[in-house]
Tab-separated table of N, CA and C and ligand atoms in Angstrom:
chain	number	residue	atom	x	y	z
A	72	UNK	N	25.214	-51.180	19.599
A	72	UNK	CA	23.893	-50.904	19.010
A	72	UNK	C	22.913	-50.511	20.107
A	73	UNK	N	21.993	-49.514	20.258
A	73	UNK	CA	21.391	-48.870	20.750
A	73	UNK	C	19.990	-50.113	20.828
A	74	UNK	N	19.226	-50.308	19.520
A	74	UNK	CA	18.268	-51.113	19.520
A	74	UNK	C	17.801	-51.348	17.703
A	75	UNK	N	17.205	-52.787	18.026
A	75	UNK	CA	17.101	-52.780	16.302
A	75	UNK	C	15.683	-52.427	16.255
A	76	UNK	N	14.999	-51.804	15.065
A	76	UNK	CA	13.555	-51.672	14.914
A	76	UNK	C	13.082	-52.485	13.730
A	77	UNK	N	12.265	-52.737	13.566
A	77	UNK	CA	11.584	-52.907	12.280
A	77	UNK	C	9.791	-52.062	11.727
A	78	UNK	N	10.268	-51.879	10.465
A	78	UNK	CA	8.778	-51.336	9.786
A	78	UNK	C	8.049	-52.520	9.427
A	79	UNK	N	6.177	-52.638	9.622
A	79	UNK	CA	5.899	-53.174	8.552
A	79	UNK	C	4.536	-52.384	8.728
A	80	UNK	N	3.358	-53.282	7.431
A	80	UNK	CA	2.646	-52.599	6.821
A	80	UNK	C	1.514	-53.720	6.685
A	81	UNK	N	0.397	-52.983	6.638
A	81	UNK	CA	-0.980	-54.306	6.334
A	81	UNK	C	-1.189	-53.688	5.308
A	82	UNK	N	-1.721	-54.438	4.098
A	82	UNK	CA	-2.688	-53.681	3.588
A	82	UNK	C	-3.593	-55.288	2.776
A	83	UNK	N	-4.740	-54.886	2.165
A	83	UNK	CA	-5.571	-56.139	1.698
A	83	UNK	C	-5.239	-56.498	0.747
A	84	UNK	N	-5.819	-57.751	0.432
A	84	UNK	CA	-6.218	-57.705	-1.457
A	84	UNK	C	-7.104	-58.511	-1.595
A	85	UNK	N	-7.864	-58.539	-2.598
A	85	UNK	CA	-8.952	-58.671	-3.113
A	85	UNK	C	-8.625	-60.414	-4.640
A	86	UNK	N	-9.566	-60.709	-4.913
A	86	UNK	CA	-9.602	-61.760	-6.200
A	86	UNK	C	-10.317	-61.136	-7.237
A	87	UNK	N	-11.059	-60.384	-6.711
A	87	UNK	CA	-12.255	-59.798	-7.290
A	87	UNK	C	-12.701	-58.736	-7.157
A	88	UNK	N	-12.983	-57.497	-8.513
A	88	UNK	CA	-13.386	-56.271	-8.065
A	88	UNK	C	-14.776	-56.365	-7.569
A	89	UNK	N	-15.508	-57.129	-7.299
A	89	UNK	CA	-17.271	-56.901	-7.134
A	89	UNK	C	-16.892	-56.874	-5.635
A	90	UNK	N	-15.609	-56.923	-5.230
A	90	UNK	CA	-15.490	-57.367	-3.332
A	90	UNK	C	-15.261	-55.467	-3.112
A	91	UNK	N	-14.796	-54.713	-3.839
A	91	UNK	CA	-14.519	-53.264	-4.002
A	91	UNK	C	-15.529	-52.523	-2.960
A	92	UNK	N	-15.568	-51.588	-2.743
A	92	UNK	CA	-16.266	-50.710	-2.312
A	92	UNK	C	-16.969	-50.038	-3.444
A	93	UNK	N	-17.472	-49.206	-3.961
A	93	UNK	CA	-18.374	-48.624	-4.853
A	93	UNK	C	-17.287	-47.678	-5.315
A	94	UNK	N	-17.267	-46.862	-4.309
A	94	UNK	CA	-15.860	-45.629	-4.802
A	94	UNK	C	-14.498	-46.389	-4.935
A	95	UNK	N	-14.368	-47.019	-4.726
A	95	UNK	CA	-13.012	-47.905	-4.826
A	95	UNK	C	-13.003	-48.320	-6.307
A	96	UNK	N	-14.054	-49.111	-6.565
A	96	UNK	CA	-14.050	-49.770	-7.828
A	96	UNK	C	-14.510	-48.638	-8.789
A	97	UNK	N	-15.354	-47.592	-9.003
A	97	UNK	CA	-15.309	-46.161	-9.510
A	97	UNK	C	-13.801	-45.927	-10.090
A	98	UNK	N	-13.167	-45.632	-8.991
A	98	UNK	CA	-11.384	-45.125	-9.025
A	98	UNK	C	-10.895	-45.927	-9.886
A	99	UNK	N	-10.703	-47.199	-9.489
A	99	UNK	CA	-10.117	-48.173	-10.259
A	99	UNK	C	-10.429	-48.532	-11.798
A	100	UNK	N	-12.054	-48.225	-11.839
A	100	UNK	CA	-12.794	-48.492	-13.507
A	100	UNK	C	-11.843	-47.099	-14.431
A	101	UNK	N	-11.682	-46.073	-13.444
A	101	UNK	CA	-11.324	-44.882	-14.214
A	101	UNK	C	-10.177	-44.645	-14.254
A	102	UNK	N	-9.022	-45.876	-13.681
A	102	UNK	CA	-7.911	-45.891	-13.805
A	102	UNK	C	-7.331	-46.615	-15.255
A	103	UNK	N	-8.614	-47.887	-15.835
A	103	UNK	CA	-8.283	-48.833	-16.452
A	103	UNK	C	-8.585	-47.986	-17.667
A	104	UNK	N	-9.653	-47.202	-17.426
A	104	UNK	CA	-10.113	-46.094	-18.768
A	104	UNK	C	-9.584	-45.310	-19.491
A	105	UNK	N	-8.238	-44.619	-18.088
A	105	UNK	CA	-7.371	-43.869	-18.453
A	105	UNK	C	-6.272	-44.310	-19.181
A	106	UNK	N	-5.858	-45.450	-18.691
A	106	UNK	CA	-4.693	-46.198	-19.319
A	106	UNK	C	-4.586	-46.452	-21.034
A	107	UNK	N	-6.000	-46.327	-21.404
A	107	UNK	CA	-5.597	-46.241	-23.069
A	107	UNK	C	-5.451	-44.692	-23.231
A	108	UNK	N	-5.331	-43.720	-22.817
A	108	UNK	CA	-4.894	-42.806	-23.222
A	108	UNK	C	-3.300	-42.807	-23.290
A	109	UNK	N	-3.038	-43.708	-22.903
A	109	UNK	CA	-1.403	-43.298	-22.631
A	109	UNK	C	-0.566	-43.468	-23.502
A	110	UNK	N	0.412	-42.476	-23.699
A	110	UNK	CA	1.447	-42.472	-24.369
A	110	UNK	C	3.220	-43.525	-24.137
A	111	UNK	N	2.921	-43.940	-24.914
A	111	UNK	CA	3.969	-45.475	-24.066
A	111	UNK	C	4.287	-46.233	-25.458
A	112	UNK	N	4.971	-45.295	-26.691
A	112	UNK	CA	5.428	-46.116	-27.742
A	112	UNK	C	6.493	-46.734	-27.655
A	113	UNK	N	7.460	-46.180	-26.469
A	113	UNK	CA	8.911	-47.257	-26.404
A	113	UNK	C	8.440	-48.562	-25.468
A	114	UNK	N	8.006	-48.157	-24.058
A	114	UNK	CA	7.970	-49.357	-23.555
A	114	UNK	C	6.941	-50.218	-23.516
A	115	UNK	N	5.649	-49.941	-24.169
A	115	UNK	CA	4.504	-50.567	-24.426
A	115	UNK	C	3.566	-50.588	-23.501
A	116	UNK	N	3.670	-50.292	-22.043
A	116	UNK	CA	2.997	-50.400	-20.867
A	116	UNK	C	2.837	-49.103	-20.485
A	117	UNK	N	1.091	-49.480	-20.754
A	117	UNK	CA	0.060	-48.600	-20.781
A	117	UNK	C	-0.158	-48.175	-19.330
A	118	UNK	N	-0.206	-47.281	-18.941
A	118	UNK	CA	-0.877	-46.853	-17.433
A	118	UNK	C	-1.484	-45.542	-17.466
A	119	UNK	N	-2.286	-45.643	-16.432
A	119	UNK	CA	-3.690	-44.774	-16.111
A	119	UNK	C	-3.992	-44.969	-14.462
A	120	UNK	N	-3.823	-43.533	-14.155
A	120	UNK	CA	-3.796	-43.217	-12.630
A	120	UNK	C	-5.474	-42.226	-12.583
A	121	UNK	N	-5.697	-42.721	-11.469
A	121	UNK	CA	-6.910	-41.811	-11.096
A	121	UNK	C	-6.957	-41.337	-9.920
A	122	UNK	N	-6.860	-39.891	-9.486
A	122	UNK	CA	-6.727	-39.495	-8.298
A	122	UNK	C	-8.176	-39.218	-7.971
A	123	UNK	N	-8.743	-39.838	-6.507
A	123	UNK	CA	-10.196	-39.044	-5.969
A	123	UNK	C	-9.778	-37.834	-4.752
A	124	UNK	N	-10.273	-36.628	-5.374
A	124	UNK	CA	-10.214	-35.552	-4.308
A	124	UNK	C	-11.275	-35.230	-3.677
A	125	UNK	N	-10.896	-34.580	-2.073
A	125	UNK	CA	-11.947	-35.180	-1.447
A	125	UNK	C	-13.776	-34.732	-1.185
A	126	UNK	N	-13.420	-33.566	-2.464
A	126	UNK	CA	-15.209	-33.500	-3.232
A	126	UNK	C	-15.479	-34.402	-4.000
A	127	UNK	N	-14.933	-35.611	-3.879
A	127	UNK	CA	-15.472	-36.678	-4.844
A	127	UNK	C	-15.059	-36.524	-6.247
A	128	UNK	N	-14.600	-35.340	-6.855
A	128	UNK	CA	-14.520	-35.508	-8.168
A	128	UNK	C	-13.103	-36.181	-8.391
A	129	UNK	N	-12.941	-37.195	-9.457
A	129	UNK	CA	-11.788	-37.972	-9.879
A	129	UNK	C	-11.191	-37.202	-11.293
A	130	UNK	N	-9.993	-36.851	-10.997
A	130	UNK	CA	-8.720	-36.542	-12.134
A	130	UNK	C	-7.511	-37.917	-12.234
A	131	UNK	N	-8.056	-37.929	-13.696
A	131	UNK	CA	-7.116	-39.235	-14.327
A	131	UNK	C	-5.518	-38.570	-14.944
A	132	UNK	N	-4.518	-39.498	-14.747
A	132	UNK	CA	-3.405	-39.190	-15.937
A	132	UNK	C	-2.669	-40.235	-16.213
A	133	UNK	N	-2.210	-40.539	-17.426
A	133	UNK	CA	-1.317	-41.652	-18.028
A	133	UNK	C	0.064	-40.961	-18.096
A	134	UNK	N	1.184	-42.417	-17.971
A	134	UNK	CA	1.939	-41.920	-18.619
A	134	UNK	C	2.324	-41.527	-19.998
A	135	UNK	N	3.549	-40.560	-20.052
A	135	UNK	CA	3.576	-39.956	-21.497
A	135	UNK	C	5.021	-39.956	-21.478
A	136	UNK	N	5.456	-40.745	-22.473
A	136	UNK	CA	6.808	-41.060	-22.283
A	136	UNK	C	7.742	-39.630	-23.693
A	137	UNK	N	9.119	-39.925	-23.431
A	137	UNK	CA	9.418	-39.422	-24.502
A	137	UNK	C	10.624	-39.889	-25.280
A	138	UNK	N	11.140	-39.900	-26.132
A	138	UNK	CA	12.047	-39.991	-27.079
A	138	UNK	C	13.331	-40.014	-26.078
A	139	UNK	N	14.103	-38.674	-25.116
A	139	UNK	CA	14.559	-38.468	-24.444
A	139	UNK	C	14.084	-39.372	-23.164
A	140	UNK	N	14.128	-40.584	-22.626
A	140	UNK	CA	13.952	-41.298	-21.935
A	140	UNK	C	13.547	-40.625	-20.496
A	141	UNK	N	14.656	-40.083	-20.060
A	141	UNK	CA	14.552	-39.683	-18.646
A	141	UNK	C	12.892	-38.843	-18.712
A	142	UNK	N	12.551	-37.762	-19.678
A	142	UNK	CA	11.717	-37.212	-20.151
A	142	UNK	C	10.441	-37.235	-19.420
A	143	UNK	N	10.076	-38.648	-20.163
A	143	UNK	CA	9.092	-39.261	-19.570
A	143	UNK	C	8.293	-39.405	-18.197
A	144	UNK	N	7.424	-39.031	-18.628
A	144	UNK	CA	6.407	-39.212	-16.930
A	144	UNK	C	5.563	-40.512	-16.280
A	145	UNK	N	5.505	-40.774	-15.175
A	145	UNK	CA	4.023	-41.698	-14.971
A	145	UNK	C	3.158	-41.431	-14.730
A	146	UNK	N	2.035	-42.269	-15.060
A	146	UNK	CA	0.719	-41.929	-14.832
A	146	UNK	C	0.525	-41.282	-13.589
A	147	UNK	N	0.927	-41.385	-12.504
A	147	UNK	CA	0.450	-41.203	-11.221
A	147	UNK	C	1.099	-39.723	-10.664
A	148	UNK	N	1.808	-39.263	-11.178
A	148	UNK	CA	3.034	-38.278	-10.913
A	148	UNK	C	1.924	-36.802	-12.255
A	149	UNK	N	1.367	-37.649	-13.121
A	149	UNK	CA	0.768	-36.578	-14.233
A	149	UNK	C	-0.628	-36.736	-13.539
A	150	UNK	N	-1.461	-37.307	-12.747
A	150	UNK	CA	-3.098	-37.409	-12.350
A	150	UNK	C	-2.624	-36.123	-10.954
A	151	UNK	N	-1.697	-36.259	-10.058
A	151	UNK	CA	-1.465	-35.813	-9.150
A	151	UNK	C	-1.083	-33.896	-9.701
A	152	UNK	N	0.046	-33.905	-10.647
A	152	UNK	CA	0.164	-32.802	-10.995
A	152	UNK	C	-1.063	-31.961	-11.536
A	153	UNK	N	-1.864	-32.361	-12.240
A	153	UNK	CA	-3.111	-31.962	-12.838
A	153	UNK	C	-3.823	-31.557	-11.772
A	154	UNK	N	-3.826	-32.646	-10.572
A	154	UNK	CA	-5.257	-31.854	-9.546
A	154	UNK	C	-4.580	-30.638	-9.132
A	155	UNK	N	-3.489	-31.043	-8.227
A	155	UNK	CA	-2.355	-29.467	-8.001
A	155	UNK	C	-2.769	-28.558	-8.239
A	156	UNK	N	-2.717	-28.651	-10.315
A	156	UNK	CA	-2.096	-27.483	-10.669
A	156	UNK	C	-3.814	-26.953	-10.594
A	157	UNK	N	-5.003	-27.497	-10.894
A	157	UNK	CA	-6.096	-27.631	-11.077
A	157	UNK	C	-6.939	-26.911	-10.359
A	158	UNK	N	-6.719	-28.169	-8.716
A	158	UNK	CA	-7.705	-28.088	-8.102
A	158	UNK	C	-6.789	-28.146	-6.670
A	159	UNK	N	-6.297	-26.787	-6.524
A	159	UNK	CA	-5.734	-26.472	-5.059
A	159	UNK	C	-6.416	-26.263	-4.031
A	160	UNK	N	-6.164	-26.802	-2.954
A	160	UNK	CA	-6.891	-27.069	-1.856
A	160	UNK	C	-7.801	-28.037	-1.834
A	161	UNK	N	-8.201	-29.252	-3.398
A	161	UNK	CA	-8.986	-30.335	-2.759
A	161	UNK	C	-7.777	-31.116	-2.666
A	162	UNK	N	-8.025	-31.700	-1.745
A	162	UNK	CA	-6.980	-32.419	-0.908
A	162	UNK	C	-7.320	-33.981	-1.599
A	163	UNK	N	-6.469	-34.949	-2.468
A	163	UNK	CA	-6.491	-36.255	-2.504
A	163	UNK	C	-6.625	-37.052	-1.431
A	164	UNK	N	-7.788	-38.263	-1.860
A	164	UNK	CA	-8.181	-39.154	-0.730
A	164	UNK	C	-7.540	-40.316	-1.135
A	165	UNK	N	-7.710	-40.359	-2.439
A	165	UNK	CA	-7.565	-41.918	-2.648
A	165	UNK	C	-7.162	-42.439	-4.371
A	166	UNK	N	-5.988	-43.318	-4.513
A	166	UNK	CA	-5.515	-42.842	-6.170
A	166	UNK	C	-5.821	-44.371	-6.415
A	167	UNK	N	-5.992	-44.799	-7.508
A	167	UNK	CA	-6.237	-46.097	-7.931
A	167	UNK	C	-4.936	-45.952	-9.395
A	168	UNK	N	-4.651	-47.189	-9.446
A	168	UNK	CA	-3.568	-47.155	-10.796
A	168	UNK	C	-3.409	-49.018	-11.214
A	169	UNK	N	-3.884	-48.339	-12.683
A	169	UNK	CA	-3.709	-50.122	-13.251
A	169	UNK	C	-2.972	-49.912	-14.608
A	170	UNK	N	-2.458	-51.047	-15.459
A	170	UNK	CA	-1.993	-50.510	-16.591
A	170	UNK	C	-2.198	-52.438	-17.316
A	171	UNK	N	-1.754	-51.683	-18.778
A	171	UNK	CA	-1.531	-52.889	-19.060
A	171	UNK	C	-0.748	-52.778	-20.880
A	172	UNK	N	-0.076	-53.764	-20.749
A	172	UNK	CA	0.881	-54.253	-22.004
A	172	UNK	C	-0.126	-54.937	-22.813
A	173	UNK	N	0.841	-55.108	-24.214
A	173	UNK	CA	-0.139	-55.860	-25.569
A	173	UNK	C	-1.482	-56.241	-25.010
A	174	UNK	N	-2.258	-55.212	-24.971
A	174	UNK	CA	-3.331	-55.108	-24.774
A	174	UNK	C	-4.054	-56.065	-24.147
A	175	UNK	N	-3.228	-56.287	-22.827
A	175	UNK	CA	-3.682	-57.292	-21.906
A	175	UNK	C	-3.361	-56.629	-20.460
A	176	UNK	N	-4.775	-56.585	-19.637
A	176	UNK	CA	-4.018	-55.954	-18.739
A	176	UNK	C	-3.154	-56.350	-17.406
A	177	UNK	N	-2.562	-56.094	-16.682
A	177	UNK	CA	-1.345	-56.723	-16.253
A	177	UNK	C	-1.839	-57.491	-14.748
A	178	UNK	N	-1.842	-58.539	-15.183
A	178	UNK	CA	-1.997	-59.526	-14.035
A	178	UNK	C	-1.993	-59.179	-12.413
A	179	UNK	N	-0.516	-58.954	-12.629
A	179	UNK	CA	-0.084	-58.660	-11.061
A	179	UNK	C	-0.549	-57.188	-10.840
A	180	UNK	N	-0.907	-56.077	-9.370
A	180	UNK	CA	-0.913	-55.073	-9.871
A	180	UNK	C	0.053	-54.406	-10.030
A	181	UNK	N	0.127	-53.090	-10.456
A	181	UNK	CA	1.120	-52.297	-11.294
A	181	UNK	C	1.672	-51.506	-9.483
A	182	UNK	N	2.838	-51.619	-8.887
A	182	UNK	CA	3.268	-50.636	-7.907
A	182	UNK	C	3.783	-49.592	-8.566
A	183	UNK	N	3.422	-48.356	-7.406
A	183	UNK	CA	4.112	-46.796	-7.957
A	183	UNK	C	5.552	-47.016	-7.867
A	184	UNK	N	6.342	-46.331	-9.007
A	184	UNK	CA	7.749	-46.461	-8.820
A	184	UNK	C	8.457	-45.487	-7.784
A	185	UNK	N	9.795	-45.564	-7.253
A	185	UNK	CA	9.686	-44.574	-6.394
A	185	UNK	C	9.539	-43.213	-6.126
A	186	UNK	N	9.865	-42.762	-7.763
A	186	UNK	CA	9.402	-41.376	-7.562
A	186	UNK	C	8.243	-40.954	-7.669
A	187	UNK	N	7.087	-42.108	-7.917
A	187	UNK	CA	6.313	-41.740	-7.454
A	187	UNK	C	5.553	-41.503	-5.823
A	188	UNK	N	6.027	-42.317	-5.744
A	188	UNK	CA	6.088	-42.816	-4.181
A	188	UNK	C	6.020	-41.370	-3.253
A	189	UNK	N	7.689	-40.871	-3.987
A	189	UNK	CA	7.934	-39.709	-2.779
A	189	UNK	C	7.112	-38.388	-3.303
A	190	UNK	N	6.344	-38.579	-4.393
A	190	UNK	CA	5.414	-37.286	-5.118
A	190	UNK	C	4.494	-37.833	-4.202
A	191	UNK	N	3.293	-38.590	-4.002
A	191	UNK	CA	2.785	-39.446	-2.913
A	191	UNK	C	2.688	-38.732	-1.829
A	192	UNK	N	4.157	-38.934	-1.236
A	192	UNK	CA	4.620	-38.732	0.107
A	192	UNK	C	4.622	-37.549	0.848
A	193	UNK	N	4.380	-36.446	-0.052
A	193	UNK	CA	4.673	-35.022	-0.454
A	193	UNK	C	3.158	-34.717	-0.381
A	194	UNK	N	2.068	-35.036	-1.203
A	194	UNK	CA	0.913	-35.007	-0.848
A	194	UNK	C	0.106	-34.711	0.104
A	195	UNK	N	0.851	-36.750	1.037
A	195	UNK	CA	0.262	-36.412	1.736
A	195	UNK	C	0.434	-35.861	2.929
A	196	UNK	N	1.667	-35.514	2.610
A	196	UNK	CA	2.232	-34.716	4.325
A	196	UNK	C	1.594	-33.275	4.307
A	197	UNK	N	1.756	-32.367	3.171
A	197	UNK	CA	1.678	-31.714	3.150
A	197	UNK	C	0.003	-31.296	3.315
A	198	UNK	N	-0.483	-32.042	3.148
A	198	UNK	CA	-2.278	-32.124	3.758
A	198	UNK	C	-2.326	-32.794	4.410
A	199	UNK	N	-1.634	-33.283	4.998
A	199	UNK	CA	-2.053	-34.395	6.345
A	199	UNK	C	-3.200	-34.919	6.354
A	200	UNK	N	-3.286	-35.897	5.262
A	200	UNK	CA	-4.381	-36.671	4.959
A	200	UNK	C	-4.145	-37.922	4.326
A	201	UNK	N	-4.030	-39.011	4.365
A	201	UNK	CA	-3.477	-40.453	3.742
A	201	UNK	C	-4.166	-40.048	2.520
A	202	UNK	N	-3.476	-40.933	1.298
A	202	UNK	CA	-4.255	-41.363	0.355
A	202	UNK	C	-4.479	-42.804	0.281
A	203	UNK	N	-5.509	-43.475	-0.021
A	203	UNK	CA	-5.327	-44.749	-0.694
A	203	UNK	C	-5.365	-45.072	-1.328
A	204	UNK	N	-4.177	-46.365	-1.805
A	204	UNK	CA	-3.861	-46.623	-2.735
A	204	UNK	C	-4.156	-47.927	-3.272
A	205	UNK	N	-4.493	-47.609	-4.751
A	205	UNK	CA	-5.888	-49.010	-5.025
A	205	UNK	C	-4.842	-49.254	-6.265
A	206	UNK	N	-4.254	-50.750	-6.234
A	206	UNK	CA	-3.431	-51.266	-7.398
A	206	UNK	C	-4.623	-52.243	-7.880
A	207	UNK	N	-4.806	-52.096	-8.950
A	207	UNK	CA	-5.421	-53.128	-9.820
A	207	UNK	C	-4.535	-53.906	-10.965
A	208	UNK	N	-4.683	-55.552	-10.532
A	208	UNK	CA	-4.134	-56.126	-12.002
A	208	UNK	C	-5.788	-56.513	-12.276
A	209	UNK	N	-5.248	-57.749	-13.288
A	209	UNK	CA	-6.380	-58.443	-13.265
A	209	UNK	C	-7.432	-59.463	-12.758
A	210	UNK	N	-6.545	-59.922	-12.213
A	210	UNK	CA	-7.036	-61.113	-10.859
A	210	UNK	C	-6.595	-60.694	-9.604
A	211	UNK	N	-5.947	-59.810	-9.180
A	211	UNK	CA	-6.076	-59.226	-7.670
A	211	UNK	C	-6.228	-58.009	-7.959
A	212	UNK	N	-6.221	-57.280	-6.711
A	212	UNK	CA	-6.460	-55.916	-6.367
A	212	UNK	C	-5.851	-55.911	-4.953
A	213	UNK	N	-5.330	-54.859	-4.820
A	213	UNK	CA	-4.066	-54.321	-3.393
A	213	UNK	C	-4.698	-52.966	-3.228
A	214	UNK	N	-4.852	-53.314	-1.972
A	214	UNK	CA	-5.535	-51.781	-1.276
A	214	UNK	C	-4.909	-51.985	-0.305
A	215	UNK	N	-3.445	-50.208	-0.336
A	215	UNK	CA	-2.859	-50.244	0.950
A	215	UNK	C	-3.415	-48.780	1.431
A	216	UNK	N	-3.625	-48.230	3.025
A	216	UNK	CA	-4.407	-47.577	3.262
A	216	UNK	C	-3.696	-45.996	3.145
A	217	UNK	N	-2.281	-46.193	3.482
A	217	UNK	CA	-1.240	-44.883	3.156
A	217	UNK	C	-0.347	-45.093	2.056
A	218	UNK	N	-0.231	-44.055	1.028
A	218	UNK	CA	0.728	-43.955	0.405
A	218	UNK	C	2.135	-43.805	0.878
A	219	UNK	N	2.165	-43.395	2.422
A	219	UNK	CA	3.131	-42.946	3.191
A	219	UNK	C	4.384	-44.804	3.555
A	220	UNK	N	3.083	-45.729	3.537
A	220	UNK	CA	3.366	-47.096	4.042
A	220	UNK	C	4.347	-47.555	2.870
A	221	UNK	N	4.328	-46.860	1.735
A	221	UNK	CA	5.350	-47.750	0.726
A	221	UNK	C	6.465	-47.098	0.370
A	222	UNK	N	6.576	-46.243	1.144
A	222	UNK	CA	7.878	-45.148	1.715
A	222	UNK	C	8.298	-44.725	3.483
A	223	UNK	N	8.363	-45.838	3.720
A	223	UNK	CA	8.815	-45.505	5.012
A	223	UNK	C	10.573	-44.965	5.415
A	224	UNK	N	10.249	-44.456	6.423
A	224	UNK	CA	11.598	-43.330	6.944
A	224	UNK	C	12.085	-42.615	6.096
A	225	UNK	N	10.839	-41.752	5.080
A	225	UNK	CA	10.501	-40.891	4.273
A	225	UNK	C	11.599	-39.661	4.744
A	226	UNK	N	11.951	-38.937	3.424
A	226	UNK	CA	12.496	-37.486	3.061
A	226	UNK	C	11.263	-36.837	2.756
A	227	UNK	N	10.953	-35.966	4.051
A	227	UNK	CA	10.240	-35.160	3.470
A	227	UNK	C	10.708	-33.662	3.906
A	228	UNK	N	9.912	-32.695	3.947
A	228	UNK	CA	9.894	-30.988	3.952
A	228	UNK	C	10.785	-31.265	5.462
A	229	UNK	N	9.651	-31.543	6.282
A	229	UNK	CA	10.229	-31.665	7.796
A	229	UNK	C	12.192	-31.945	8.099
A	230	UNK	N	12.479	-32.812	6.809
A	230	UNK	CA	13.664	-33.696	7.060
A	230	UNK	C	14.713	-31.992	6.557
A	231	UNK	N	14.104	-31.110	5.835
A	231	UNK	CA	14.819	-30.015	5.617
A	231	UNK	C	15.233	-28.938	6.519
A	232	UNK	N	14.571	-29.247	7.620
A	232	UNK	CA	14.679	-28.578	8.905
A	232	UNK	C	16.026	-28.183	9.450
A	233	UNK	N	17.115	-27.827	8.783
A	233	UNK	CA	18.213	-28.187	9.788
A	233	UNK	C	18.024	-27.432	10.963
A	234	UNK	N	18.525	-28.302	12.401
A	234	UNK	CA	18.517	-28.176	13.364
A	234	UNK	C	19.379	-26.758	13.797
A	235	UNK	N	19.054	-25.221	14.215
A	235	UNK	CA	19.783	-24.179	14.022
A	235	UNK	C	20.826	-23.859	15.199
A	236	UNK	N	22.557	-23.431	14.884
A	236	UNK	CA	23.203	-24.030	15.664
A	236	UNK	C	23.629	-22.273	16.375
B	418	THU	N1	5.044	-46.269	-15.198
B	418	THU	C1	3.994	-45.566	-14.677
B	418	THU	O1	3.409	-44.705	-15.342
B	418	THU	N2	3.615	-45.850	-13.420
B	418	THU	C2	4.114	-46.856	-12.658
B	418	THU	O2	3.670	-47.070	-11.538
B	418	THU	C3	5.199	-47.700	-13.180
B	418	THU	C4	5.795	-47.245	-14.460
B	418	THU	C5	5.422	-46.012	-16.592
B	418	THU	C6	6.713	-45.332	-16.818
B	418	THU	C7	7.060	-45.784	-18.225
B	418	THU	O3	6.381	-44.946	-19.147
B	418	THU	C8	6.452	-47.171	-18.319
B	418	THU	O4	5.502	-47.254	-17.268
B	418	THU	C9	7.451	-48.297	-18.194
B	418	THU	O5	8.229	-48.144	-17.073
């Protein structure tokens, strides 16, 4: 063995949204807003993503599931596609995402799954700009500062590089 490494990661959390930042808790109010829009008749869990781009304006999206399972989208993967397709060249700063079941919203906060993660990851490489990422349940809140941090030793564009022989 050459050498062992290890990753790790800080990020905060909170008890309370009044501890938020102003734009933080903004993101997050418009994450919880979004989440009743969502389409989620099989698995019941509601989610609502809010992306802030970095003119300040916020684009929300829920998931929208479908009949055809795989189908289905998440919230965070549909707020992200929308600015894209939308609003090219404002570059995402910062995504907030909360959700919640039988109309309670979900305690712990909600983490991006991994494909969202590497949609995320893709973001933000490709603008070389972190996003942050604001999980809201109901009694905490998780603010980690890169989306990049919950995908480490990432596949990205770069990793397509093959080396030319
Ligand atoms: N879901 C999201 O929209 N975002 C997440 O971060 C986790 C999961 C959706 C996918 C599916 O519609 C439902 O939640 C249950 O997995």
């Amino acid at each position: 063995m050459k050498q062992e490494n290890s990753i790790s990661f800080t990020y905060k959390e909170f008890d309370t949204e009044e501890e938020l930042d102003p734009s933080d808790l903004e993101l997050l109010r418009s994450a919880r807003t979004a989440a009743g829009n969502a389409y989620a008749p099989y698995s019941h869990f509601m989610v609502g993503a809010a992306l802030r781009l970095e003119s300040g304006k916020i684009i929300t999206g829920t998931n929208v599931e479908n009949a055809a399972f795989p189908s289905g989208i998440c919230a965070e993967r549909n707020a992200i596609a929308n600015a894209a397709s939308n609003y090219p060249g404002n570059k995402p700063v910062a995504l907030a995402v909360a959700a919640y079941s039988e109309k309670e919203h979900s305690a712990e906060p909600v983490s991006p799954c991994g494909n969202c993660r590497q949609v995320i990851a893709e973001e933000e490489f490709r603008n070389k700009k972190n996003i942050r990422i604001i999980l809201g349940g109901k009694n905490k809140i998780r603010i980690i500062e890169s989306g990049g941090d919950l995908l480490p030793l990432q596949f990205n564009s770069e990793s397509l590089r093959v080396t030319p022989r």
